[in-house]
Amino acid sequence: MTAQEIQKVFFILLEYLVPTLKVFGFTLLFSIPLGMVVALLKMCKFKPVSWLTNVYILIMRGTPLMLQVIVAYYAIPMLRMNENLPGAVSGLLEKINIQGDGFMFKAVLFAFVMNYAAYFAEIFRGGIESIPKGQYEAAAALSFTKTQTFFRIVLPQVVKRVVPASSNEIITLVKDTSLANVVAYAEITLKAKQQMQNYSSLMPLFIAGGFYFVLAMILTVATSLIEKKLNYYK
């Protein structure tokens, strides 16, 4: 490839950096709070709830994210073809617009959020369970409610403890966004593959790799700064 062609490919991929960051950003926005909820449900003393939560986590962590994206994208169209569904369910599915990029993005985002929430849940659960029981007892002695104890005493310490493990997941997420191309979602990897075919060269893939490397490096620096800011919880 000539320098002009490389520059052209670079700006094409730069244009599709936005859809990549869109999947990354919305996945973090929804999966982190959902992960906390799942972690609390797993720790629930009501066995059916904790058991179902364990099954969900096992499925999400035990199957490939790529497979989950494919299922999320094709599930609704295939269910709409099923004539044995109840009328209410069938009517609800018919109202969902499965045409265009909007549905594709929602399907991809759903798969990513459900997958990463399971991983964050295990990280958060480990952080919560690492807090000594004496702190709960001390809070109770000071007449703190369970809610006050969790949000004012436990949660700030948990945040500090889970930052290193969470940063690894966040960096992995920015690379996993490339899996969205399996359903032809227009992001960097899909466009790099198309440009590779157009120019019969691997250079577009190297350029795409450079984008992911820079994003991972920025996230590494950002999470390191956050970890240092939270050092006062030592």
XYZ file of N, CA and C in Angstrom, residues 21-185:
495
model
N -16.507 2.914 20.213
C -16.566 3.556 21.531
C -17.989 3.575 22.076
N -18.953 3.580 21.184
C -20.355 3.567 21.597
C -20.684 2.246 22.310
N -20.255 1.137 21.725
C -20.465 -0.173 22.356
C -19.713 -0.232 23.679
N -18.472 0.239 23.675
C -17.641 0.217 24.882
C -18.271 1.045 26.001
N -18.650 2.277 25.690
C -19.161 3.195 26.704
C -20.490 2.746 27.296
N -21.430 2.353 26.447
C -22.734 1.930 26.944
C -22.656 0.604 27.690
N -21.733 -0.262 27.282
C -21.554 -1.522 28.009
C -21.097 -1.247 29.434
N -20.123 -0.357 29.590
C -19.668 0.006 30.940
C -20.786 0.666 31.738
N -21.521 1.558 31.092
C -22.571 2.317 31.766
C -23.627 1.406 32.386
N -23.968 0.328 31.670
C -25.033 -0.557 32.147
C -24.515 -1.788 32.890
N -23.357 -2.302 32.503
C -22.897 -3.565 33.096
C -22.352 -3.404 34.512
N -21.758 -2.253 34.827
C -21.207 -2.064 36.175
C -22.313 -2.026 37.236
N -23.356 -1.177 37.093
C -24.436 -1.227 38.092
C -25.178 -2.561 38.091
N -25.376 -3.150 36.909
C -26.034 -4.455 36.848
C -25.184 -5.510 37.539
N -23.870 -5.414 37.368
C -22.966 -6.353 38.036
C -23.073 -6.269 39.548
N -23.227 -5.056 40.072
C -23.391 -4.891 41.518
C -24.685 -5.536 41.995
N -25.751 -5.340 41.226
C -27.040 -5.954 41.576
C -26.935 -7.474 41.553
N -26.291 -8.009 40.513
C -26.127 -9.464 40.403
C -25.290 -10.004 41.556
N -24.252 -9.262 41.942
C -23.412 -9.681 43.065
C -24.228 -9.774 44.350
N -25.082 -8.785 44.595
C -25.919 -8.793 45.795
C -26.945 -9.917 45.751
N -27.479 -10.197 44.551
C -28.433 -11.298 44.407
C -27.754 -12.644 44.661
N -26.515 -12.779 44.207
C -25.795 -14.031 44.440
C -25.530 -14.250 45.925
N -25.358 -13.174 46.664
C -25.099 -13.268 48.102
C -26.394 -13.353 48.915
N -27.527 -13.307 48.215
C -28.824 -13.361 48.891
C -28.975 -14.687 49.643
N -29.550 -14.625 50.826
C -29.728 -15.829 51.644
C -30.906 -16.676 51.181
N -31.751 -16.098 50.309
C -32.873 -16.852 49.752
C -32.330 -17.727 48.627
N -32.237 -19.013 48.848
C -31.533 -19.942 47.967
C -31.980 -19.931 46.502
N -33.292 -19.905 46.202
C -33.680 -19.889 44.777
C -33.090 -18.710 44.012
N -33.029 -17.536 44.661
C -32.467 -16.347 44.013
C -30.978 -16.522 43.760
N -30.237 -16.944 44.773
C -28.789 -17.135 44.617
C -28.494 -18.250 43.628
N -29.330 -19.280 43.597
C -29.120 -20.394 42.658
C -29.323 -19.933 41.214
N -30.411 -19.195 40.959
C -30.666 -18.689 39.609
C -29.574 -17.720 39.167
N -29.096 -16.914 40.107
C -28.010 -15.979 39.795
C -26.741 -16.737 39.426
N -26.464 -17.817 40.145
C -25.296 -18.647 39.832
C -25.399 -19.260 38.444
N -26.608 -19.691 38.075
C -26.820 -20.274 36.744
C -26.550 -19.235 35.663
N -27.091 -18.023 35.881
C -26.866 -16.925 34.918
C -25.372 -16.637 34.749
N -24.651 -16.524 35.865
C -23.216 -16.235 35.809
C -22.464 -17.369 35.119
N -22.847 -18.604 35.419
C -22.197 -19.761 34.818
C -22.374 -19.775 33.305
N -23.583 -19.453 32.845
C -23.847 -19.438 31.400
C -23.070 -18.314 30.719
N -23.112 -17.123 31.298
C -22.444 -15.972 30.694
C -20.929 -16.144 30.637
N -20.353 -16.712 31.694
C -18.903 -16.897 31.741
C -18.452 -18.181 31.056
N -19.387 -19.108 30.878
C -19.017 -20.410 30.325
C -19.222 -20.548 28.832
N -19.798 -19.522 28.194
C -19.996 -19.563 26.743
C -19.312 -18.355 26.099
N -18.855 -18.486 24.854
C -18.134 -17.377 24.203
C -19.012 -16.147 23.987
N -18.433 -14.990 24.158
C -19.152 -13.735 23.932
C -19.622 -13.648 22.482
N -18.807 -14.138 21.553
C -19.198 -14.109 20.140
C -20.497 -14.877 19.925
N -20.605 -16.036 20.577
C -21.819 -16.840 20.463
C -23.012 -16.097 21.053
N -22.795 -15.410 22.162
C -23.870 -14.654 22.800
C -24.350 -13.510 21.910
N -23.424 -12.864 21.207
C -23.795 -11.786 20.286
C -24.657 -12.339 19.148
N -24.265 -13.483 18.624
C -25.026 -14.107 17.527
C -26.432 -14.473 17.989
N -26.522 -15.068 19.183
C -27.834 -15.462 19.722
C -28.702 -14.236 19.947
N -28.127 -13.182 20.528
C -28.896 -11.961 20.800
C -29.433 -11.338 19.510
N -28.650 -11.430 18.444
C -29.043 -10.804 17.185
C -30.111 -11.614 16.442
N -29.987 -12.943 16.493
C -30.894 -13.781 15.712
C -32.072 -14.330 16.516
N -32.063 -14.167 17.843
C -33.115 -14.773 18.671
C -34.496 -14.228 18.334
N -34.640 -12.897 18.306
C -35.964 -12.300 18.084
C -36.520 -12.625 16.691
N -35.735 -12.473 15.609
C -36.265 -12.862 14.287
C -36.702 -14.322 14.230
N -35.961 -15.207 14.886
C -36.316 -16.628 14.850
C -37.540 -16.908 15.713
N -37.650 -16.206 16.858
C -38.831 -16.390 17.711
C -40.097 -15.893 17.013
N -39.958 -14.867 16.213
C -41.120 -14.333 15.492
C -41.657 -15.329 14.477
N -40.804 -16.244 14.047
C -41.220 -17.274 13.094
C -41.885 -18.459 13.792
N -41.795 -18.510 15.119
C -42.365 -19.614 15.885
C -43.865 -19.387 16.075
N -44.672 -20.277 15.551
C -46.128 -20.122 15.612
C -46.724 -20.650 16.918
N -45.911 -21.293 17.742
C -46.409 -21.897 18.975
C -46.340 -20.963 20.178
N -45.842 -19.751 19.978
C -45.743 -18.807 21.089
C -47.109 -18.262 21.460
N -47.322 -17.910 22.756
C -48.587 -17.284 23.165
C -48.829 -15.988 22.396
N -50.094 -15.648 22.218
C -50.449 -14.480 21.427
C -49.849 -13.192 21.950
N -49.812 -13.019 23.280
C -49.267 -11.797 23.867
C -47.780 -11.664 23.565
N -47.055 -12.768 23.693
C -45.608 -12.757 23.423
C -45.358 -12.497 21.947
N -46.122 -13.175 21.102
C -45.974 -12.999 19.661
C -46.261 -11.559 19.250
N -47.307 -10.956 19.853
C -47.645 -9.565 19.537
C -46.570 -8.600 19.969
N -45.950 -8.882 21.122
C -44.870 -8.030 21.633
C -43.655 -8.095 20.716
N -43.329 -9.297 20.249
C -42.183 -9.473 19.357
C -42.410 -8.784 18.018
N -43.667 -8.782 17.562
C -43.981 -8.152 16.285
C -43.767 -6.639 16.323
N -43.889 -6.065 17.523
C -43.727 -4.613 17.662
C -42.264 -4.179 17.603
N -41.344 -5.130 17.766
C -39.919 -4.800 17.757
C -39.428 -4.674 16.322
N -38.877 -3.539 16.010
C -38.347 -3.292 14.665
C -36.972 -3.935 14.541
N -36.871 -4.955 13.701
C -35.611 -5.684 13.556
C -34.825 -5.238 12.324
N -35.261 -4.145 11.716
C -34.583 -3.629 10.540
C -33.618 -2.506 10.935
N -32.526 -2.387 10.198
C -31.612 -1.260 10.365
C -30.560 -1.477 11.438
N -29.685 -0.475 11.557
C -28.558 -0.547 12.483
C -28.979 -0.400 13.940
N -30.154 0.206 14.178
C -30.607 0.408 15.543
C -30.788 -0.907 16.283
N -31.456 -1.849 15.636
C -31.672 -3.159 16.261
C -30.344 -3.905 16.420
N -29.484 -3.782 15.434
C -28.183 -4.447 15.493
C -27.376 -3.951 16.694
N -27.368 -2.638 16.897
C -26.643 -2.070 18.038
C -27.237 -2.542 19.352
N -28.566 -2.547 19.456
C -29.223 -2.971 20.694
C -28.932 -4.436 20.998
N -28.914 -5.278 19.965
C -28.628 -6.702 20.165
C -27.199 -6.897 20.643
N -26.271 -6.197 20.002
C -24.864 -6.287 20.392
C -24.680 -5.786 21.816
N -25.293 -4.639 22.124
C -25.167 -4.055 23.462
C -25.756 -4.977 24.527
N -26.896 -5.583 24.237
C -27.528 -6.500 25.188
C -26.590 -7.657 25.527
N -25.991 -8.249 24.494
C -25.080 -9.376 24.717
C -23.866 -8.942 25.536
N -23.303 -7.803 25.213
C -22.116 -7.315 25.922
C -22.445 -6.998 27.385
N -23.567 -6.337 27.620
C -23.935 -5.957 28.984
C -24.175 -7.194 29.836
N -24.923 -8.152 29.317
C -25.211 -9.366 30.071
C -23.936 -10.152 30.367
N -23.019 -10.188 29.413
C -21.763 -10.914 29.602
C -20.876 -10.242 30.641
N -20.652 -8.951 30.472
C -19.727 -8.246 31.372
C -20.318 -8.039 32.759
N -21.635 -7.967 32.875
C -22.250 -7.868 34.195
C -21.934 -9.092 35.030
N -21.864 -10.256 34.386
C -21.532 -11.496 35.104
C -20.106 -11.446 35.645
N -19.184 -10.935 34.826
C -17.788 -10.834 35.274
C -17.630 -9.786 36.383
N -18.263 -8.643 36.199
C -18.190 -7.605 37.235
C -18.843 -8.077 38.532
N -19.896 -8.880 38.407
C -20.576 -9.389 39.596
C -19.627 -10.207 40.460
N -18.830 -11.057 39.838
C -17.896 -11.880 40.593
C -16.786 -11.030 41.222
N -16.379 -10.000 40.516
C -15.360 -9.088 41.063
C -15.925 -8.346 42.279
N -17.129 -7.820 42.131
C -17.754 -7.075 43.232
C -18.044 -7.985 44.428
N -18.492 -9.202 44.154
C -18.781 -10.133 45.243
C -17.514 -10.422 46.046
N -16.410 -10.635 45.333
C -15.147 -10.869 46.025
C -14.744 -9.680 46.881
N -14.974 -8.468 46.349
C -14.641 -7.260 47.097
C -15.497 -7.100 48.342
N -16.793 -7.371 48.210
C -17.707 -7.233 49.357
C -17.365 -8.260 50.433
N -17.105 -9.497 50.017
C -16.825 -10.555 50.990
C -15.451 -10.408 51.644
N -14.594 -9.553 51.063
C -13.269 -9.352 51.650
C -13.294 -8.375 52.835
N -14.411 -7.662 53.005
C -14.523 -6.715 54.118
C -14.707 -7.500 55.423
N -13.882 -7.263 56.424
C -13.999 -8.005 57.695
C -15.372 -7.831 58.338
N -15.875 -8.888 58.926
C -17.187 -8.846 59.580
C -17.200 -7.879 60.765
N -16.029 -7.635 61.338
C -15.949 -6.710 62.468
C -16.435 -5.322 62.120
N -16.281 -4.925 60.858
C -16.729 -3.594 60.443
C -18.256 -3.508 60.433
N -18.909 -4.610 60.069
C -20.372 -4.644 60.118
C -20.847 -4.564 61.569
N -20.159 -5.285 62.443
C -20.524 -5.302 63.857
C -20.305 -3.919 64.493
N -19.202 -3.258 64.109
C -18.930 -1.918 64.629
C -19.980 -0.925 64.152
N -20.392 -1.062 62.889
C -21.423 -0.173 62.342
C -22.751 -0.390 63.061
N -23.072 -1.651 63.342
C -24.320 -1.960 64.054
C -24.286 -1.381 65.470
N -23.102 -1.424 66.095
C -22.949 -0.870 67.448
C -23.143 0.640 67.453
N -22.853 1.277 66.303
C -23.030 2.725 66.176
C -24.413 3.094 65.648
N -25.306 2.096 65.617
C -26.702 2.286 65.192
C -26.843 2.617 63.710
N -25.882 2.165 62.893
C -26.001 2.318 61.443
C -26.992 1.285 60.921
N -27.822 1.679 59.978
C -28.691 0.703 59.318
C -27.853 -0.102 58.328
N -28.422 -1.183 57.806
C -27.691 -2.003 56.831
C -27.374 -1.202 55.570
N -28.316 -0.342 55.170
C -28.098 0.492 53.976
C -26.968 1.488 54.215
N -26.983 2.140 55.359
C -25.917 3.094 55.696
C -24.562 2.391 55.793
N -24.562 1.218 56.391
C -23.319 0.455 56.522
C -22.737 0.131 55.154
N -23.615 -0.288 54.247
C -23.140 -0.683 52.918
C -22.599 0.505 52.143
N -23.374 1.591 52.082
C -22.994 2.719 51.222
C -21.921 3.620 51.843
N -21.874 3.726 53.163
C -20.938 4.654 53.801
C -19.652 3.986 54.300
N -19.701 2.685 54.544
C -18.530 2.005 55.094
C -17.980 0.939 54.141
N -18.869 0.067 53.665
C -18.422 -1.075 52.857
C -18.083 -0.671 51.424
N -19.012 0.022 50.755
C -18.846 0.325 49.335
C -17.573 1.108 49.012
N -17.212 2.176 49.787
C -15.967 2.885 49.469
C -14.727 1.983 49.506
N -14.699 1.035 50.437
C -13.572 0.110 50.515
C -13.601 -0.905 49.371
N -14.812 -1.330 49.005
C -14.957 -2.293 47.904
C -14.470 -1.682 46.601
N -14.817 -0.410 46.370
C -14.397 0.274 45.143
C -12.881 0.240 45.008
N -12.188 0.537 46.080
C -10.721 0.532 46.061
C -10.181 -0.862 45.759
N -10.791 -1.873 46.347
C -10.280 -3.238 46.204
C -10.556 -3.839 44.834
N -11.618 -3.399 44.176
C -11.968 -4.008 42.899
C -11.413 -3.259 41.692
N -10.813 -2.100 41.916
C -10.300 -1.316 40.780
C -9.284 -2.097 39.937
N -8.269 -2.769 40.533
C -7.300 -3.491 39.686
C -7.942 -4.568 38.816
N -8.823 -5.390 39.411
C -9.484 -6.451 38.638
C -10.450 -5.861 37.609
N -11.152 -4.794 37.996
C -12.093 -4.161 37.068
C -11.370 -3.518 35.890
N -10.191 -2.961 36.151
C -9.429 -2.329 35.062
C -9.038 -3.355 34.006
N -8.736 -4.566 34.439
C -8.426 -5.628 33.471
C -9.621 -5.932 32.590
N -10.808 -6.003 33.202
C -12.020 -6.265 32.433
C -12.327 -5.123 31.471
N -12.090 -3.888 31.917
C -12.366 -2.726 31.068
C -11.454 -2.715 29.849
N -10.180 -3.044 30.058
C -9.233 -3.102 28.932
C -9.592 -4.245 27.995
N -10.032 -5.368 28.557
C -10.467 -6.490 27.723
C -11.696 -6.107 26.916
N -12.597 -5.328 27.520
C -13.818 -4.908 26.839
C -13.527 -4.112 25.583
N -12.566 -3.197 25.658
C -12.289 -2.356 24.489
C -11.792 -3.210 23.315
N -11.145 -4.326 23.615
C -10.703 -5.244 22.554
C -11.836 -6.155 22.104
N -12.695 -6.526 23.053
C -13.815 -7.414 22.720
C -14.857 -6.748 21.834
N -14.851 -5.428 21.755
C -15.809 -4.754 20.871
C -15.648 -5.210 19.421
N -14.472 -5.739 19.101
C -14.232 -6.235 17.740
C -15.134 -7.420 17.411
N -15.641 -8.115 18.445
C -16.505 -9.274 18.211
C -17.856 -8.873 17.634
N -18.194 -7.588 17.721
C -19.469 -7.114 17.169
C -19.518 -7.281 15.659
N -18.363 -7.420 15.017
C -18.344 -7.553 13.558
C -18.934 -8.877 13.092
N -19.150 -9.817 14.039
C -19.689 -11.125 13.662
C -21.120 -11.006 13.143
N -21.838 -9.943 13.529
C -23.188 -9.702 13.001
C -23.186 -8.486 12.072
N -22.000 -8.180 11.548
C -21.818 -7.092 10.564
C -22.106 -5.719 11.149
N -21.910 -5.554 12.464
C -22.017 -4.226 13.063
C -20.830 -3.396 12.601
